[in-house]
Short mmCIF file of C-alpha atoms in Angstrom, two decimals:
data_model
loop_
_atom_site.label_atom_id
_atom_site.label_comp_id
_atom_site.label_asym_id
_atom_site.label_seq_id
_atom_site.Cartn_x
_atom_site.Cartn_y
_atom_site.Cartn_z
CA MET A 84 -0.08 0.07 -0.16
CA ARG A 85 1.57 3.15 -1.19
CA ARG A 86 -0.91 5.97 -1.20
CA LEU A 87 -4.55 6.43 0.15
CA ALA A 88 -7.51 8.76 -0.73
CA VAL A 89 -11.00 8.95 0.18
CA ARG A 90 -13.79 10.69 -1.51
CA GLY A 91 -17.60 10.35 -0.72
CA PRO A 92 -18.37 6.68 0.20
CA SER A 93 -15.28 5.02 -1.45
CA ALA A 94 -11.62 4.67 -0.69
CA TYR A 95 -8.86 4.65 -3.30
CA TRP A 96 -5.31 3.40 -2.84
CA ILE A 97 -2.26 2.37 -4.71
CA LEU A 98 0.13 -0.57 -4.50
CA ASP A 99 3.94 -0.55 -4.80
CA ASN A 100 3.59 -2.40 -8.26
CA GLY A 101 1.10 0.36 -9.68
CA THR A 102 -1.79 -1.49 -9.11
CA VAL A 103 -5.11 0.83 -8.40
CA ARG A 104 -7.95 -0.23 -6.32
CA THR A 105 -11.31 0.91 -4.92
CA CYS A 106 -14.06 0.11 -2.94
CA VAL A 107 -17.25 1.11 -1.34
CA ILE A 108 -16.07 1.68 2.28
CA ALA A 109 -19.06 0.19 3.84
CA THR A 110 -18.88 -2.92 1.88
CA CYS A 111 -15.26 -3.13 1.00
CA ALA A 112 -14.77 -6.90 0.46
CA ALA A 113 -17.96 -6.89 -1.75
CA THR A 114 -17.44 -4.09 -4.01
CA LEU A 115 -13.36 -4.29 -4.38
CA VAL A 116 -12.82 -3.09 -7.92
CA THR A 117 -9.03 -3.11 -9.39
CA ILE A 118 -9.08 0.09 -11.67
CA ALA A 119 -5.41 -0.66 -13.24
CA THR A 120 -3.16 -3.60 -12.85
CA GLY A 121 0.37 -2.84 -12.13
CA TYR A 122 2.83 -3.69 -15.20
CA PRO A 123 6.54 -4.22 -15.58
CA LYS A 124 8.47 -0.94 -15.53
CA ALA A 125 5.48 0.67 -13.82
CA GLY A 126 7.81 2.33 -11.16
CA VAL A 127 6.50 3.16 -7.65
CA PRO A 128 3.61 5.37 -7.40
CA SER A 129 4.10 8.94 -5.57
CA GLY A 130 0.70 10.47 -5.26
CA ILE A 131 -3.06 9.67 -5.76
CA ALA A 132 -6.12 11.99 -6.05
CA VAL A 133 -9.77 11.72 -7.13
CA ASP A 134 -12.54 13.51 -8.43
CA ALA A 135 -15.76 13.01 -9.55
CA THR A 136 -14.77 11.25 -12.54
CA HIS A 137 -11.29 10.02 -12.47
CA VAL A 138 -8.47 8.77 -10.43
CA TYR A 139 -5.25 10.53 -11.08
CA TRP A 140 -1.76 9.12 -9.98
CA THR A 141 1.65 10.08 -10.43
CA VAL A 142 4.49 7.62 -11.21
CA ASN A 143 7.58 9.61 -10.68
CA LEU A 144 10.38 7.29 -12.21
CA ASN A 145 7.98 7.06 -15.19
CA SER A 146 7.61 10.81 -15.40
CA THR A 147 3.90 10.17 -16.00
CA VAL A 148 0.61 11.68 -14.30
CA PHE A 149 -1.87 8.59 -15.25
CA ARG A 150 -5.75 8.80 -15.30
CA ALA A 151 -8.42 6.26 -15.31
CA ALA A 152 -12.07 6.07 -14.64
CA PRO A 153 -12.79 4.46 -11.19
CA THR A 154 -14.37 1.66 -12.84
CA ALA A 155 -12.85 -2.04 -13.34
CA ALA A 156 -10.21 -2.62 -15.94
CA ALA A 157 -10.82 0.98 -16.98
CA PRO A 158 -8.42 2.29 -19.73
CA VAL A 159 -5.50 3.83 -18.19
CA GLU A 160 -4.32 6.96 -19.83
CA ALA A 161 -0.79 8.85 -19.69
CA PHE A 162 -2.64 12.40 -18.88
CA TRP A 163 1.03 14.15 -18.82
CA GLN A 164 4.21 12.44 -19.71
CA VAL A 165 7.46 13.88 -20.86
CA THR A 166 10.97 13.26 -21.65
CA PRO A 167 13.42 13.36 -19.98
CA GLY A 168 12.35 12.61 -16.66
CA SER A 169 10.75 15.28 -14.59
CA TYR A 170 9.69 12.94 -11.74
CA PRO A 171 5.93 13.99 -10.77
CA TYR A 172 5.25 13.66 -7.23
CA GLY A 173 2.56 15.12 -5.12
CA ILE A 174 -1.04 15.64 -6.65
CA GLY A 175 -4.39 17.09 -6.20
CA VAL A 176 -7.52 17.91 -8.17
CA ASP A 177 -10.41 20.18 -7.83
CA ALA A 178 -13.59 20.87 -9.91
CA THR A 179 -11.50 22.74 -12.85
CA ASN A 180 -7.69 21.50 -12.49
CA VAL A 181 -5.21 18.69 -11.93
CA TYR A 182 -2.01 20.02 -10.08
CA TRP A 183 1.06 18.25 -9.50
CA THR A 184 4.85 18.74 -8.32
CA THR A 185 7.80 17.94 -10.41
CA GLN A 186 11.55 17.33 -9.28
CA ALA A 187 13.42 17.86 -12.42
CA PRO A 188 13.04 20.72 -12.88
CA ASP A 189 11.42 21.51 -9.33
CA GLN A 190 8.02 23.06 -10.34
CA VAL A 191 4.02 23.08 -9.73
CA ARG A 192 2.08 22.59 -13.02
CA SER A 193 -1.50 22.19 -13.53
CA CYS A 194 -3.71 21.20 -16.40
CA PRO A 195 -7.61 21.15 -17.07
CA ALA A 196 -9.12 18.16 -15.40
CA ASN A 197 -11.87 17.32 -17.93
CA GLY A 198 -10.22 17.67 -20.92
CA PRO A 199 -7.79 15.19 -22.83
CA PRO A 200 -4.52 14.30 -21.76
CA CYS A 201 -2.45 17.21 -21.72
CA GLY A 202 1.16 16.14 -22.63
CA ASP A 203 3.26 19.34 -23.06
CA ALA A 204 0.55 21.63 -22.69
CA SER A 205 0.54 21.95 -18.93
CA VAL A 206 0.78 25.17 -17.30
CA LEU A 207 3.77 26.11 -15.10
CA LEU A 208 2.47 27.84 -12.02
CA ALA A 209 5.59 28.21 -10.09
CA SER A 210 9.17 27.07 -9.74
CA SER A 211 10.18 26.06 -6.42
CA PRO A 212 13.10 27.79 -4.93
CA VAL A 213 14.37 24.58 -2.95
CA GLY A 214 15.02 21.11 -4.39
CA PHE A 215 12.79 18.08 -3.84
CA THR A 216 9.58 19.22 -4.44
CA ARG A 217 7.43 16.56 -3.31
CA PRO A 218 4.09 16.65 -1.52
CA LEU A 219 1.19 18.84 -2.43
CA ALA A 220 -2.02 20.01 -0.64
CA MET A 221 -4.78 22.53 -1.46
CA ASN A 222 -7.39 25.09 -0.67
CA ASP A 223 -9.97 26.80 -2.56
CA THR A 224 -7.42 29.34 -3.72
CA GLN A 225 -3.72 27.71 -3.37
CA VAL A 226 -1.54 24.98 -3.88
CA PHE A 227 1.03 24.37 -1.00
CA TRP A 228 3.91 22.03 -1.21
CA LEU A 229 6.96 20.86 0.69
CA SER A 230 10.62 20.96 -0.77
CA GLY A 231 13.22 18.95 0.75
CA ASP A 232 14.50 15.41 0.95
CA ARG A 233 13.66 13.43 4.47
CA ASN A 234 17.33 14.01 5.66
CA ASP A 235 17.43 17.48 4.18
CA ASP A 236 18.49 20.44 6.29
CA ALA A 237 17.16 23.03 3.78
CA GLY A 238 13.47 21.92 3.81
CA ALA A 239 10.73 24.42 3.31
CA VAL A 240 7.16 25.11 2.98
CA PHE A 241 5.89 27.13 0.17
CA ALA A 242 2.41 28.19 -1.82
CA VAL A 243 1.26 29.74 -4.94
CA ASN A 244 -2.03 30.88 -6.00
CA LYS A 245 -3.87 28.52 -8.32
CA ASP A 246 -3.59 30.77 -11.16
CA GLY A 247 0.24 30.98 -11.02
CA GLY A 248 2.56 33.55 -9.87
CA ALA A 249 5.92 33.60 -7.61
CA ALA A 250 6.23 30.88 -4.83
CA VAL A 251 5.54 32.28 -1.46
CA ALA A 252 7.69 30.87 1.37
CA LEU A 253 5.54 30.06 4.25
CA ARG A 254 8.31 28.67 6.32
CA TYR A 255 12.18 27.74 5.73
CA ASP A 256 13.97 25.86 8.38
CA THR A 257 11.81 22.76 8.15
CA PRO A 258 14.42 19.96 7.94
CA GLY A 259 13.18 16.46 6.41
CA PRO A 260 9.55 17.64 5.39
CA ARG A 261 7.50 14.30 4.87
CA GLY A 262 3.70 15.07 4.80
CA ILE A 263 1.41 17.97 4.59
CA ALA A 264 -2.31 18.97 4.78
CA VAL A 265 -4.25 21.88 4.21
CA HIS A 266 -7.48 23.43 6.35
CA GLY A 267 -8.40 26.78 5.34
CA ASN A 268 -5.30 28.88 4.90
CA ALA A 269 -3.34 26.85 7.28
CA ALA A 270 -0.81 24.01 6.35
CA PHE A 271 0.02 21.30 8.74
CA VAL A 272 3.30 19.82 8.14
CA THR A 273 5.56 16.88 9.55
CA SER A 274 9.05 17.17 9.87
CA TRP A 275 11.61 14.31 10.43
CA LEU A 276 14.04 16.41 12.02
CA GLU A 277 14.33 19.24 14.62
CA PRO A 278 15.63 22.73 13.16
CA THR A 279 18.51 22.62 15.84
CA GLY A 280 19.85 19.33 14.00
CA GLY A 281 17.86 16.86 16.42
CA ALA A 282 16.95 13.56 15.26
CA GLU A 283 13.33 13.54 16.30
CA GLY A 284 10.26 14.73 14.19
CA ILE A 285 7.99 17.87 14.59
CA VAL A 286 4.46 18.86 13.64
CA PHE A 287 3.85 22.15 12.70
CA ARG A 288 0.85 24.33 12.02
CA ILE A 289 1.77 27.05 9.41
CA GLY A 290 -0.42 30.23 8.67
CA THR A 291 0.35 33.71 9.39
CA THR A 292 2.74 32.31 11.84
CA SER A 293 4.41 28.79 12.49
CA THR A 294 3.40 27.01 15.48
CA GLU A 295 4.78 23.57 16.83
CA LEU A 296 1.88 21.16 17.55
CA ALA A 297 4.04 18.27 18.86
CA ARG A 298 7.63 17.37 19.19
CA ASN A 299 9.61 14.21 19.62
CA GLN A 300 7.78 12.43 17.10
CA PRO A 301 9.32 8.88 15.95
CA LYS A 302 9.48 9.63 11.92
CA PRO A 303 6.03 11.61 11.42
CA SER A 304 5.07 11.04 7.78
CA SER A 305 1.65 11.18 6.41
CA ILE A 306 -0.98 13.62 7.70
CA ALA A 307 -4.53 14.67 7.46
CA VAL A 308 -6.88 17.21 8.99
CA ASP A 309 -10.52 17.79 9.26
CA ASP A 310 -12.53 20.56 11.10
CA ASP A 311 -11.27 19.83 14.22
CA ASN A 312 -8.18 17.93 14.60
CA VAL A 313 -5.11 17.21 12.64
CA TYR A 314 -3.87 13.56 12.60
CA TRP A 315 -0.52 11.98 11.69
CA ALA A 316 1.17 8.64 11.32
CA ASN A 317 4.50 8.00 12.83
CA LEU A 318 6.65 5.33 11.12
CA ASP A 319 8.93 4.19 13.81
CA ASP A 320 6.24 2.95 16.41
CA GLY A 321 3.17 2.76 14.17
CA THR A 322 1.08 5.15 16.14
CA ILE A 323 -1.78 7.68 14.61
CA ARG A 324 -1.50 10.70 16.82
CA ARG A 325 -4.34 13.44 17.14
CA CYS A 326 -3.94 17.12 18.29
CA ALA A 327 -6.69 20.04 17.93
CA ILE A 328 -5.84 22.21 14.89
CA ALA A 329 -5.58 25.22 16.96
CA GLY A 330 -2.73 23.56 18.89
CA CYS A 331 -2.82 20.98 22.05
CA ASN A 332 0.01 22.63 24.16
CA SER A 333 2.17 19.88 22.52
CA LYS A 334 0.28 17.30 24.33
CA GLU A 335 -1.14 15.21 21.35
CA THR A 336 -2.99 11.96 22.07
CA ILE A 337 -2.26 8.53 20.30
CA PHE A 338 -5.25 7.98 18.65
CA ALA A 339 -4.47 4.49 17.55
CA VAL A 340 -1.62 2.08 17.22
CA ILE A 341 -0.82 0.03 13.97
CA LYS A 342 1.19 -2.84 14.28
CA GLY A 343 2.79 -2.43 11.06
CA THR A 344 4.00 0.67 8.79
CA PRO A 345 1.26 3.55 8.68
CA GLU A 346 2.61 4.96 5.38
CA SER A 347 -0.59 6.98 4.17
CA ILE A 348 -3.53 8.28 6.03
CA ALA A 349 -6.61 9.97 5.27
CA VAL A 350 -9.96 11.16 6.84
CA ASP A 351 -13.61 11.84 6.50
CA ASP A 352 -16.24 12.91 8.64
CA ASN A 353 -16.52 9.56 10.44
CA ALA A 354 -13.24 7.52 10.65
CA VAL A 355 -9.40 7.97 9.83
CA TYR A 356 -8.11 5.69 7.24
CA VAL A 357 -4.53 4.11 7.44
CA ALA A 358 -2.76 2.20 4.53
CA ASP A 359 -0.36 -0.09 6.18
CA THR A 360 2.43 -1.24 3.97
CA LEU A 361 3.72 -3.80 6.19
CA ASN A 362 0.75 -5.88 6.18
CA GLY A 363 -0.85 -4.88 2.95
CA LYS A 364 -4.09 -3.58 4.80
CA ILE A 365 -6.41 -0.40 4.72
CA ILE A 366 -7.42 0.13 8.12
CA ARG A 367 -10.70 2.11 9.02
CA ILE A 368 -10.56 3.62 12.62
CA ALA A 369 -13.78 5.37 13.93
CA LYS A 370 -13.35 8.86 15.37
#
């Protein structure tokens, strides 16, 4: 299990071999559908996004954004593909456009969601000032992203308007950035390293100012947010932790413990969903 998304009554996820699946959450065993089957040299998927008509996913080693309808054995389109490698990573979609990050060069790009595959006709929204441009999240007007490798002291958080412009630095000094989620105008970010050089992770809320929500986290990775709380997965101890979006005085709670590797998480109104890569499971935890 590599990446996970939830939309309406259904969950969508990607396996390491590029297989894409979905099911209706309430009846998953009976409604499981394989949208796309993994194939040789498919590469490891990096991001997934879903709108009313399609599932989109990135395979960075193939320099491709794929698209397919959420039905069994749907035709898979190369929605965007360039040569040489551009390494697309994070991806999101709204009612109008698909948005994704690339790492060669480090950019944020977009393309109309309901049109034909865009090939080289995608729009450059912004160039990232820092390398390793990876996870992406959005609100109604902006795209947010992280730049920096997991052991990179120069990690940072940026945003750009959806109609393009210069990248706005929301926070530098975010070493080892791993996951990002957005609620309103605030970004919620996990960082593997401390700004002072320590080896414990930190969770930030980044709005007009930056606030530490939690520290001493054992490799915090994927993160998700709802109207009340922010949830994140810690890879080293399998914990899913929770903090109020306004802050919890650095006293986050352990929401659940996964006896595996919680690689990706998502939330809806009723539950938190976890992709456990070690055991090959999607886990649903009622709020």
